[in-house]
PDB file of C-alpha atoms and ligand atoms in Angstrom:
ATOM      1  CA  MET A1202     -46.793 -36.275  21.263  1.00 57.00           C
ATOM      2  CA  ALA A1203     -48.100 -37.602  18.007  1.00 78.00           C
ATOM      3  CA  GLU A1204     -47.522 -35.770  15.013  1.00 89.00           C
ATOM      4  CA  LEU A1205     -49.719 -32.647  14.163  1.00 95.00           C
ATOM      5  CA  ASN A1206     -50.392 -31.954  10.432  1.00 97.00           C
ATOM      6  CA  LEU A1207     -52.717 -28.964  10.646  1.00 98.00           C
ATOM      7  CA  VAL A1208     -54.661 -27.165   8.190  1.00 98.00           C
ATOM      8  CA  LEU A1209     -56.431 -23.555   9.063  1.00 98.00           C
ATOM      9  CA  LEU A1210     -59.620 -22.989   6.771  1.00 98.00           C
ATOM     10  CA  GLY A1211     -61.859 -20.066   6.411  1.00 98.00           C
ATOM     11  CA  PRO A1212     -62.974 -17.053   4.396  1.00 97.00           C
ATOM     12  CA  PRO A1213     -60.316 -14.192   4.088  1.00 96.00           C
ATOM     13  CA  GLY A1214     -60.446 -12.170   7.059  1.00 94.00           C
ATOM     14  CA  SER A1215     -61.767 -14.850   9.386  1.00 96.00           C
ATOM     15  CA  GLY A1216     -58.661 -14.798  11.627  1.00 95.00           C
ATOM     16  CA  LYS A1217     -56.484 -17.624  10.169  1.00 96.00           C
ATOM     17  CA  GLY A1218     -53.283 -15.571  10.366  1.00 94.00           C
ATOM     18  CA  THR A1219     -54.259 -14.125  13.895  1.00 92.00           C
ATOM     19  CA  GLN A1220     -54.944 -17.848  15.300  1.00 96.00           C
ATOM     20  CA  GLY A1221     -51.986 -19.322  13.072  1.00 95.00           C
ATOM     21  CA  GLU A1222     -49.490 -16.916  14.868  1.00 92.00           C
ATOM     22  CA  ARG A1223     -50.702 -18.280  18.305  1.00 94.00           C
ATOM     23  CA  LEU A1224     -50.939 -21.773  17.529  1.00 95.00           C
ATOM     24  CA  ASN A1225     -47.377 -21.481  16.149  1.00 94.00           C
ATOM     25  CA  GLU A1226     -46.087 -19.955  19.496  1.00 93.00           C
ATOM     26  CA  ASP A1227     -47.825 -23.089  21.594  1.00 93.00           C
ATOM     27  CA  LEU A1228     -47.027 -25.853  19.162  1.00 92.00           C
ATOM     28  CA  ARG A1229     -43.579 -24.573  17.801  1.00 93.00           C
ATOM     29  CA  LEU A1230     -44.294 -26.287  14.568  1.00 95.00           C
ATOM     30  CA  PRO A1231     -43.533 -24.751  11.255  1.00 95.00           C
ATOM     31  CA  TYR A1232     -46.061 -22.325  10.055  1.00 96.00           C
ATOM     32  CA  TYR A1233     -46.626 -22.015   6.282  1.00 97.00           C
ATOM     33  CA  ALA A1234     -48.972 -19.123   5.129  1.00 96.00           C
ATOM     34  CA  THR A1235     -49.104 -19.070   1.499  1.00 96.00           C
ATOM     35  CA  GLY A1236     -50.418 -15.540   1.365  1.00 94.00           C
ATOM     36  CA  ASP A1237     -47.303 -14.335   3.413  1.00 93.00           C
ATOM     37  CA  ILE A1238     -45.086 -16.565   1.011  1.00 95.00           C
ATOM     38  CA  LEU A1239     -46.457 -15.164  -2.063  1.00 95.00           C
ATOM     39  CA  ARG A1240     -46.337 -11.553  -0.709  1.00 92.00           C
ATOM     40  CA  GLY A1241     -42.574 -12.048   0.063  1.00 93.00           C
ATOM     41  CA  ALA A1242     -41.917 -13.297  -3.324  1.00 95.00           C
ATOM     42  CA  VAL A1243     -43.837 -10.339  -4.874  1.00 94.00           C
ATOM     43  CA  ARG A1244     -41.818  -8.290  -2.491  1.00 92.00           C
ATOM     44  CA  ASP A1245     -38.415  -9.747  -3.479  1.00 95.00           C
ATOM     45  CA  GLU A1246     -39.620  -9.967  -7.315  1.00 96.00           C
ATOM     46  CA  THR A1247     -39.046 -13.361  -7.738  1.00 96.00           C
ATOM     47  CA  GLU A1248     -40.464 -15.296 -10.599  1.00 95.00           C
ATOM     48  CA  LEU A1249     -43.132 -16.693  -8.276  1.00 95.00           C
ATOM     49  CA  GLY A1250     -43.755 -13.255  -7.112  1.00 96.00           C
ATOM     50  CA  ARG A1251     -44.047 -11.956 -10.561  1.00 95.00           C
ATOM     51  CA  THR A1252     -46.367 -14.608 -11.602  1.00 94.00           C
ATOM     52  CA  ALA A1253     -48.573 -14.296  -8.430  1.00 95.00           C
ATOM     53  CA  LYS A1254     -49.037 -10.444  -8.381  1.00 94.00           C
ATOM     54  CA  GLU A1255     -51.616 -10.173 -10.997  1.00 93.00           C
ATOM     55  CA  TYR A1256     -53.834 -12.990  -9.604  1.00 95.00           C
ATOM     56  CA  MET A1257     -53.313 -11.636  -5.850  1.00 95.00           C
ATOM     57  CA  ASP A1258     -54.123  -7.980  -6.667  1.00 92.00           C
ATOM     58  CA  ARG A1259     -57.378  -8.879  -8.388  1.00 91.00           C
ATOM     59  CA  GLY A1260     -58.543 -11.258  -5.608  1.00 92.00           C
ATOM     60  CA  ASP A1261     -58.179 -14.394  -7.803  1.00 95.00           C
ATOM     61  CA  LEU A1262     -56.391 -17.490  -6.733  1.00 96.00           C
ATOM     62  CA  VAL A1263     -52.816 -18.240  -8.071  1.00 96.00           C
ATOM     63  CA  PRO A1264     -52.877 -21.484 -10.447  1.00 96.00           C
ATOM     64  CA  ASP A1265     -52.957 -24.592  -8.492  1.00 97.00           C
ATOM     65  CA  GLU A1266     -49.557 -25.933 -10.191  1.00 94.00           C
ATOM     66  CA  VAL A1267     -47.884 -22.865  -9.050  1.00 94.00           C
ATOM     67  CA  ILE A1268     -48.700 -23.067  -5.422  1.00 96.00           C
ATOM     68  CA  VAL A1269     -48.579 -27.032  -4.909  1.00 96.00           C
ATOM     69  CA  GLY A1270     -44.947 -27.160  -5.533  1.00 92.00           C
ATOM     70  CA  VAL A1271     -44.143 -24.519  -2.843  1.00 93.00           C
ATOM     71  CA  ILE A1272     -45.894 -26.158  -0.236  1.00 96.00           C
ATOM     72  CA  ALA A1273     -44.973 -29.847  -1.331  1.00 94.00           C
ATOM     73  CA  ASP A1274     -41.322 -29.007  -0.765  1.00 92.00           C
ATOM     74  CA  ARG A1275     -41.851 -27.298   2.723  1.00 95.00           C
ATOM     75  CA  ILE A1276     -43.987 -30.471   3.869  1.00 95.00           C
ATOM     76  CA  ASP A1277     -41.245 -32.737   2.662  1.00 93.00           C
ATOM     77  CA  SER A1278     -38.494 -30.930   4.620  1.00 94.00           C
ATOM     78  CA  SER A1279     -36.835 -32.149   7.700  1.00 94.00           C
ATOM     79  CA  GLU A1280     -38.346 -29.060   9.965  1.00 95.00           C
ATOM     80  CA  ALA A1281     -41.703 -30.507   9.092  1.00 95.00           C
ATOM     81  CA  LEU A1282     -41.512 -33.989  10.448  1.00 94.00           C
ATOM     82  CA  ASP A1283     -43.311 -33.514  13.624  1.00 94.00           C
ATOM     83  CA  GLY A1284     -46.195 -31.781  11.690  1.00 96.00           C
ATOM     84  CA  PHE A1285     -46.987 -28.333  10.423  1.00 97.00           C
ATOM     85  CA  ILE A1286     -49.471 -25.795  10.546  1.00 97.00           C
ATOM     86  CA  LEU A1287     -50.810 -24.605   6.973  1.00 98.00           C
ATOM     87  CA  ASP A1288     -52.713 -21.356   6.333  1.00 97.00           C
ATOM     88  CA  GLY A1289     -54.143 -20.555   3.248  1.00 97.00           C
ATOM     89  CA  PHE A1290     -53.588 -24.017   1.613  1.00 98.00           C
ATOM     90  CA  PRO A1291     -55.344 -25.838   0.398  1.00 98.00           C
ATOM     91  CA  ARG A1292     -57.844 -23.497  -1.269  1.00 98.00           C
ATOM     92  CA  THR A1293     -59.221 -25.643  -4.148  1.00 98.00           C
ATOM     93  CA  THR A1294     -60.020 -29.406  -4.476  1.00 98.00           C
ATOM     94  CA  PRO A1295     -57.224 -29.817  -6.583  1.00 98.00           C
ATOM     95  CA  GLN A1296     -54.896 -28.401  -4.079  1.00 98.00           C
ATOM     96  CA  ALA A1297     -56.306 -30.625  -1.392  1.00 98.00           C
ATOM     97  CA  GLU A1298     -55.950 -33.784  -3.430  1.00 98.00           C
ATOM     98  CA  ALA A1299     -52.258 -32.906  -4.067  1.00 97.00           C
ATOM     99  CA  LEU A1300     -51.703 -32.357  -0.270  1.00 97.00           C
ATOM    100  CA  ASP A1301     -53.198 -35.700   0.401  1.00 97.00           C
ATOM    101  CA  ALA A1302     -51.374 -37.503  -2.403  1.00 96.00           C
ATOM    102  CA  LYS A1303     -48.054 -35.856  -0.962  1.00 96.00           C
ATOM    103  CA  LEU A1304     -48.666 -36.838   2.602  1.00 96.00           C
ATOM    104  CA  SER A1305     -49.752 -40.426   1.623  1.00 96.00           C
ATOM    105  CA  GLU A1306     -46.446 -40.551  -0.172  1.00 95.00           C
ATOM    106  CA  LEU A1307     -44.825 -39.788   3.015  1.00 94.00           C
ATOM    107  CA  GLY A1308     -46.935 -42.104   5.131  1.00 95.00           C
ATOM    108  CA  ARG A1309     -48.821 -39.300   6.807  1.00 95.00           C
ATOM    109  CA  GLY A1310     -52.347 -37.665   6.491  1.00 96.00           C
ATOM    110  CA  VAL A1311     -53.919 -34.561   7.768  1.00 97.00           C
ATOM    111  CA  THR A1312     -54.614 -34.562  11.449  1.00 97.00           C
ATOM    112  CA  ALA A1313     -57.102 -31.689  11.743  1.00 97.00           C
ATOM    113  CA  VAL A1314     -58.664 -29.053   9.593  1.00 98.00           C
ATOM    114  CA  LEU A1315     -59.568 -26.093  11.764  1.00 98.00           C
ATOM    115  CA  LEU A1316     -62.608 -24.103  10.096  1.00 98.00           C
ATOM    116  CA  ILE A1317     -62.658 -20.592  11.475  1.00 98.00           C
ATOM    117  CA  ASP A1318     -66.291 -19.546  10.578  1.00 97.00           C
ATOM    118  CA  VAL A1319     -67.374 -15.893  10.041  1.00 97.00           C
ATOM    119  CA  SER A1320     -69.908 -14.210   8.153  1.00 96.00           C
ATOM    120  CA  ASP A1321     -69.319 -12.103   4.932  1.00 95.00           C
ATOM    121  CA  ASP A1322     -70.534  -9.065   6.713  1.00 94.00           C
ATOM    122  CA  GLU A1323     -68.055  -9.502   9.574  1.00 94.00           C
ATOM    123  CA  VAL A1324     -65.134 -10.330   6.920  1.00 94.00           C
ATOM    124  CA  VAL A1325     -65.896  -6.825   5.339  1.00 93.00           C
ATOM    125  CA  ARG A1326     -65.724  -5.320   8.754  1.00 92.00           C
ATOM    126  CA  ARG A1327     -62.540  -6.818   9.451  1.00 93.00           C
ATOM    127  CA  LEU A1328     -60.420  -6.523   6.431  1.00 94.00           C
ATOM    128  CA  GLY A1329     -61.408  -2.862   6.168  1.00 91.00           C
ATOM    129  CA  GLY A1330     -59.586  -1.920   9.519  1.00 93.00           C
ATOM    130  CA  ARG A1331     -56.694  -4.619   9.115  1.00 93.00           C
ATOM    131  CA  ARG A1332     -52.835  -3.097   9.319  1.00 95.00           C
ATOM    132  CA  THR A1333     -50.367  -5.653   8.429  1.00 93.00           C
ATOM    133  CA  CYS A1334     -46.737  -5.475   9.303  1.00 92.00           C
ATOM    134  CA  GLU A1335     -44.783  -5.083   6.223  1.00 88.00           C
ATOM    135  CA  GLU A1336     -41.948  -7.139   7.216  1.00 87.00           C
ATOM    136  CA  ASN A1337     -43.181 -10.448   8.538  1.00 87.00           C
ATOM    137  CA  GLY A1338     -47.096 -10.179   7.949  1.00 87.00           C
ATOM    138  CA  HIS A1339     -48.021  -9.778  11.699  1.00 91.00           C
ATOM    139  CA  VAL A1340     -51.726  -8.526  11.780  1.00 92.00           C
ATOM    140  CA  PHE A1341     -53.394  -5.746  13.746  1.00 94.00           C
ATOM    141  CA  HIS A1342     -56.882  -4.133  13.601  1.00 94.00           C
ATOM    142  CA  VAL A1343     -57.463  -0.438  14.053  1.00 94.00           C
ATOM    143  CA  GLU A1344     -60.535  -1.113  16.266  1.00 91.00           C
ATOM    144  CA  PHE A1345     -60.263  -4.928  17.491  1.00 89.00           C
ATOM    145  CA  GLU A1346     -56.549  -5.393  17.911  1.00 91.00           C
ATOM    146  CA  PRO A1347     -54.850  -2.018  17.705  1.00 95.00           C
ATOM    147  CA  PRO A1348     -51.205  -1.792  17.879  1.00 96.00           C
ATOM    148  CA  LYS A1349     -49.691  -0.033  20.848  1.00 97.00           C
ATOM    149  CA  GLN A1350     -48.134   2.722  18.542  1.00 96.00           C
ATOM    150  CA  GLU A1351     -50.093   3.801  15.606  1.00 95.00           C
ATOM    151  CA  GLY A1352     -48.422   2.468  12.369  1.00 96.00           C
ATOM    152  CA  VAL A1353     -45.692   0.208  14.005  1.00 97.00           C
ATOM    153  CA  CYS A1354     -45.826  -3.321  14.642  1.00 97.00           C
ATOM    154  CA  ASP A1355     -45.522  -4.372  18.196  1.00 96.00           C
ATOM    155  CA  ILE A1356     -43.567  -7.535  17.388  1.00 95.00           C
ATOM    156  CA  ASP A1357     -40.805  -6.240  15.265  1.00 95.00           C
ATOM    157  CA  GLY A1358     -41.098  -2.514  14.795  1.00 96.00           C
ATOM    158  CA  SER A1359     -41.711  -2.725  11.107  1.00 95.00           C
ATOM    159  CA  PRO A1360     -44.283  -0.264   9.266  1.00 96.00           C
ATOM    160  CA  LEU A1361     -47.953  -1.403   9.243  1.00 96.00           C
ATOM    161  CA  ILE A1362     -49.318  -1.073   5.866  1.00 94.00           C
ATOM    162  CA  ILE A1363     -52.818  -1.673   4.267  1.00 93.00           C
ATOM    163  CA  ARG A1364     -52.671  -4.710   2.020  1.00 90.00           C
ATOM    164  CA  ASP A1365     -53.116  -4.008  -1.814  1.00 87.00           C
ATOM    165  CA  ASP A1366     -55.867  -6.660  -1.781  1.00 91.00           C
ATOM    166  CA  ASP A1367     -58.009  -5.228   1.280  1.00 92.00           C
ATOM    167  CA  LYS A1368     -59.511  -2.437  -0.963  1.00 89.00           C
ATOM    168  CA  PRO A1369     -63.327  -2.999  -0.864  1.00 89.00           C
ATOM    169  CA  ASP A1370     -63.902  -4.151  -4.347  1.00 89.00           C
ATOM    170  CA  VAL A1371     -61.166  -6.706  -4.207  1.00 92.00           C
ATOM    171  CA  ILE A1372     -62.400  -8.065  -0.652  1.00 94.00           C
ATOM    172  CA  ARG A1373     -65.827  -8.698  -2.523  1.00 93.00           C
ATOM    173  CA  LYS A1374     -63.865 -10.470  -5.414  1.00 94.00           C
ATOM    174  CA  ARG A1375     -61.946 -12.607  -2.701  1.00 95.00           C
ATOM    175  CA  LEU A1376     -65.114 -13.346  -0.798  1.00 96.00           C
ATOM    176  CA  ALA A1377     -66.882 -14.676  -4.161  1.00 96.00           C
ATOM    177  CA  THR A1378     -63.779 -16.608  -4.848  1.00 96.00           C
ATOM    178  CA  TYR A1379     -63.685 -18.440  -1.441  1.00 97.00           C
ATOM    179  CA  HIS A1380     -67.451 -19.570  -1.733  1.00 98.00           C
ATOM    180  CA  GLU A1381     -66.978 -20.768  -5.165  1.00 98.00           C
ATOM    181  CA  LYS A1382     -63.496 -22.388  -4.958  1.00 98.00           C
ATOM    182  CA  THR A1383     -62.482 -22.922  -1.328  1.00 98.00           C
ATOM    183  CA  GLU A1384     -65.958 -23.565   0.506  1.00 98.00           C
ATOM    184  CA  PRO A1385     -66.503 -26.899  -1.186  1.00 98.00           C
ATOM    185  CA  LEU A1386     -63.122 -28.170   0.990  1.00 98.00           C
ATOM    186  CA  VAL A1387     -65.451 -27.930   3.848  1.00 98.00           C
ATOM    187  CA  ALA A1388     -67.514 -31.201   2.530  1.00 98.00           C
ATOM    188  CA  TYR A1389     -64.059 -32.804   1.481  1.00 98.00           C
ATOM    189  CA  TYR A1390     -62.751 -32.884   4.852  1.00 98.00           C
ATOM    190  CA  GLU A1391     -66.108 -33.370   6.749  1.00 98.00           C
ATOM    191  CA  ALA A1392     -66.343 -36.417   4.667  1.00 98.00           C
ATOM    192  CA  LYS A1393     -62.963 -37.544   5.647  1.00 97.00           C
ATOM    193  CA  GLY A1394     -63.943 -36.778   9.360  1.00 97.00           C
ATOM    194  CA  VAL A1395     -61.112 -34.440  10.292  1.00 97.00           C
ATOM    195  CA  LEU A1396     -62.826 -31.222  10.047  1.00 98.00           C
ATOM    196  CA  GLU A1397     -63.215 -29.188  13.334  1.00 98.00           C
ATOM    197  CA  ARG A1398     -65.587 -26.214  13.239  1.00 97.00           C
ATOM    198  CA  VAL A1399     -65.067 -23.139  15.282  1.00 98.00           C
ATOM    199  CA  ASP A1400     -67.204 -19.940  15.671  1.00 97.00           C
ATOM    200  CA  GLY A1401     -64.874 -17.052  14.597  1.00 97.00           C
ATOM    201  CA  ALA A1402     -67.102 -14.352  15.429  1.00 96.00           C
ATOM    202  CA  ARG A1403     -65.890 -13.791  19.012  1.00 95.00           C
ATOM    203  CA  GLU A1404     -62.903 -12.165  20.892  1.00 93.00           C
ATOM    204  CA  PRO A1405     -59.425 -13.872  19.279  1.00 93.00           C
ATOM    205  CA  GLY A1406     -58.892 -15.139  22.866  1.00 95.00           C
ATOM    206  CA  GLU A1407     -62.052 -17.104  22.834  1.00 97.00           C
ATOM    207  CA  VAL A1408     -61.352 -18.487  19.587  1.00 98.00           C
ATOM    208  CA  THR A1409     -57.681 -19.334  20.407  1.00 97.00           C
ATOM    209  CA  ASP A1410     -58.919 -21.078  23.527  1.00 97.00           C
ATOM    210  CA  GLU A1411     -61.368 -23.153  21.729  1.00 97.00           C
ATOM    211  CA  LEU A1412     -58.673 -24.279  19.258  1.00 97.00           C
ATOM    212  CA  ARG A1413     -56.244 -25.082  22.218  1.00 96.00           C
ATOM    213  CA  GLY A1414     -59.037 -27.430  23.505  1.00 96.00           C
ATOM    214  CA  ILE A1415     -59.533 -29.041  20.122  1.00 96.00           C
ATOM    215  CA  LEU A1416     -55.843 -29.762  19.604  1.00 94.00           C
ATOM    216  CA  ALA A1417     -55.359 -31.140  23.189  1.00 92.00           C
ATOM    217  CA  ALA A1418     -58.190 -33.818  22.067  1.00 91.00           C
ATOM    218  CA  VAL A1419     -56.698 -34.524  18.686  1.00 88.00           C
ATOM    219  CA  GLY A1420     -53.199 -34.462  19.750  1.00 70.00           C
ATOM    220  CA  SER A1421     -53.279 -36.844  22.603  1.00 63.00           C
TER     221      SER A1421
HETATM  222  P1  AP5 M2545     -53.777 -14.850   2.163  1.00 76.50           P
HETATM  223  O1  AP5 M2545     -52.948 -13.970   2.590  1.00 76.50           O
HETATM  224  O2  AP5 M2545     -54.008 -16.078   2.532  1.00 76.50           O
HETATM  225  O3  AP5 M2545     -55.367 -14.024   2.337  1.00 76.50           O
HETATM  226  P2  AP5 M2545     -57.026 -14.461   3.194  1.00 76.50           P
HETATM  227  O4  AP5 M2545     -57.131 -16.100   2.939  1.00 76.50           O
HETATM  228  O5  AP5 M2545     -57.813 -14.018   2.102  1.00 76.50           O
HETATM  229  O6  AP5 M2545     -56.691 -14.309   4.447  1.00 76.50           O
HETATM  230  P3  AP5 M2545     -56.332 -13.166   5.012  1.00 76.50           P
HETATM  231  O7  AP5 M2545     -54.932 -13.177   5.199  1.00 76.50           O
HETATM  232  O8  AP5 M2545     -57.107 -11.969   4.357  1.00 76.50           O
HETATM  233  O9  AP5 M2545     -57.243 -13.258   6.448  1.00 76.50           O
HETATM  234  P4  AP5 M2545     -56.971 -14.101   7.680  1.00 76.50           P
HETATM  235  O10 AP5 M2545     -58.050 -15.049   7.800  1.00 76.50           O
HETATM  236  O11 AP5 M2545     -55.515 -14.681   8.008  1.00 76.50           O
HETATM  237  O12 AP5 M2545     -57.242 -13.034   8.862  1.00 76.50           O
HETATM  238  P5  AP5 M2545     -56.491 -12.149   9.893  1.00 76.50           P
HETATM  239  O13 AP5 M2545     -55.924 -13.011  10.960  1.00 76.50           O
HETATM  240  O14 AP5 M2545     -55.393 -11.336   8.993  1.00 76.50           O
HETATM  241  O15 AP5 M2545     -53.954 -14.866   0.516  1.00 76.50           O
HETATM  242  C1  AP5 M2545     -54.003 -13.851  -0.124  1.00 76.50           C
HETATM  243  C2  AP5 M2545     -53.889 -14.146  -1.884  1.00 76.50           C
HETATM  244  O16 AP5 M2545     -52.878 -14.839  -2.124  1.00 76.50           O
HETATM  245  C3  AP5 M2545     -55.054 -14.898  -2.133  1.00 76.50           C
HETATM  246  O17 AP5 M2545     -56.091 -13.799  -2.455  1.00 76.50           O
HETATM  247  C4  AP5 M2545     -54.561 -15.526  -3.544  1.00 76.50           C
HETATM  248  O18 AP5 M2545     -54.316 -14.683  -4.423  1.00 76.50           O
HETATM  249  C5  AP5 M2545     -53.206 -15.806  -3.162  1.00 76.50           C
HETATM  250  N1  AP5 M2545     -53.182 -17.272  -2.486  1.00 76.50           N
HETATM  251  C6  AP5 M2545     -52.700 -17.292  -1.256  1.00 76.50           C
HETATM  252  N2  AP5 M2545     -52.729 -18.815  -0.723  1.00 76.50           N
HETATM  253  C7  AP5 M2545     -53.379 -19.342  -2.049  1.00 76.50           C
HETATM  254  C8  AP5 M2545     -53.357 -20.797  -2.473  1.00 76.50           C
HETATM  255  N3  AP5 M2545     -53.312 -21.842  -1.652  1.00 76.50           N
HETATM  256  N4  AP5 M2545     -53.902 -20.937  -3.826  1.00 76.50           N
HETATM  257  C9  AP5 M2545     -54.094 -19.849  -4.702  1.00 76.50           C
HETATM  258  N5  AP5 M2545     -53.761 -18.708  -4.398  1.00 76.50           N
HETATM  259  C10 AP5 M2545     -53.475 -18.448  -3.054  1.00 76.50           C
HETATM  260  O19 AP5 M2545     -57.623 -11.243  10.623  1.00 76.50           O
HETATM  261  C11 AP5 M2545     -58.338 -10.263   9.547  1.00 76.50           C
HETATM  262  C12 AP5 M2545     -58.414  -9.032  10.594  1.00 76.50           C
HETATM  263  O20 AP5 M2545     -59.362  -9.121  11.630  1.00 76.50           O
HETATM  264  C13 AP5 M2545     -57.239  -8.555  11.157  1.00 76.50           C
HETATM  265  O21 AP5 M2545     -57.240  -7.147  11.290  1.00 76.50           O
HETATM  266  C14 AP5 M2545     -57.345  -9.002  12.710  1.00 76.50           C
HETATM  267  O22 AP5 M2545     -56.719  -8.306  13.442  1.00 76.50           O
HETATM  268  C15 AP5 M2545     -58.677  -8.946  12.700  1.00 76.50           C
HETATM  269  N6  AP5 M2545     -59.354 -10.065  13.789  1.00 76.50           N
HETATM  270  C16 AP5 M2545     -58.775 -11.388  13.576  1.00 76.50           C
HETATM  271  N7  AP5 M2545     -59.333 -12.304  14.482  1.00 76.50           N
HETATM  272  C17 AP5 M2545     -60.426 -11.364  14.902  1.00 76.50           C
HETATM  273  C18 AP5 M2545     -61.838 -11.586  15.822  1.00 76.50           C
HETATM  274  N8  AP5 M2545     -61.948 -12.713  16.470  1.00 76.50           N
HETATM  275  N9  AP5 M2545     -62.327 -10.481  16.289  1.00 76.50           N
HETATM  276  C19 AP5 M2545     -61.900  -9.337  15.732  1.00 76.50           C
HETATM  277  N10 AP5 M2545     -61.178  -8.986  14.679  1.00 76.50           N
HETATM  278  C20 AP5 M2545     -60.344  -9.973  14.657  1.00 76.50           C
END
């Protein structure tokens, strides 16, 4: 199979993490979710975590120069030679340009950008009910994807928590940040002919099936 360098794009709560986990199981490619990486760094109280926390808690993006190096190192690692799945990166035009520059240095390019489209109202509904596994970031929803046992992750048994940035005022700020800084990437990738748009306002399984169909076409 040809190398698959994939980007998951979409507003907060569109289902990037939900779909990313499923594609990761299907494709067995390294899955780099910048939100999970940063939350891990905050938990471990590393320098990266200390820098990132204040931005994350108020729904802002961490500075480009902080996050670009984190992803560039991973893409340049031997585990990513057959491809990767990026979730939450790039999120600004400078980040997209840095990704292009890194990939072109390696003689590679983005294979497909999978845009999961949902409305702002749906985002608010979803994030209000999200429960996240404290240890590994697996996601559930009290109504749409409830765990078998309340408060416990089905996959690894860790406690399920409400993320600090899933509070209503921070959700609104994250949405505003998405529209201002990340949405321009839709046109950026459309112009490069790699954008694939998926209606994310359907059952998670239907979204997965459509993504699988797209990947079967771009990967062949
Ligand atoms: P990050 O963790 O990446 O947050 P996000 O992009 O806001 O995305 P979310 O994780 O909130 O949502 P998701 O799309 O993964 O949806 P999910 O599958 O969980 O980033 C957090 C912060 O880190 C940022 O605000 C920023 O500060 C910083 N950061 C990260 N990357 C950065 C970067 N590159 N540059 C600068 N800063 C960066 O689903 C949501 C809920 O809906 C779940 O409960 C799920 O069960 C449910 N659900 C999913 N799909 C469906 C469906 N089809 N129907 C019904 N419910 C569904």
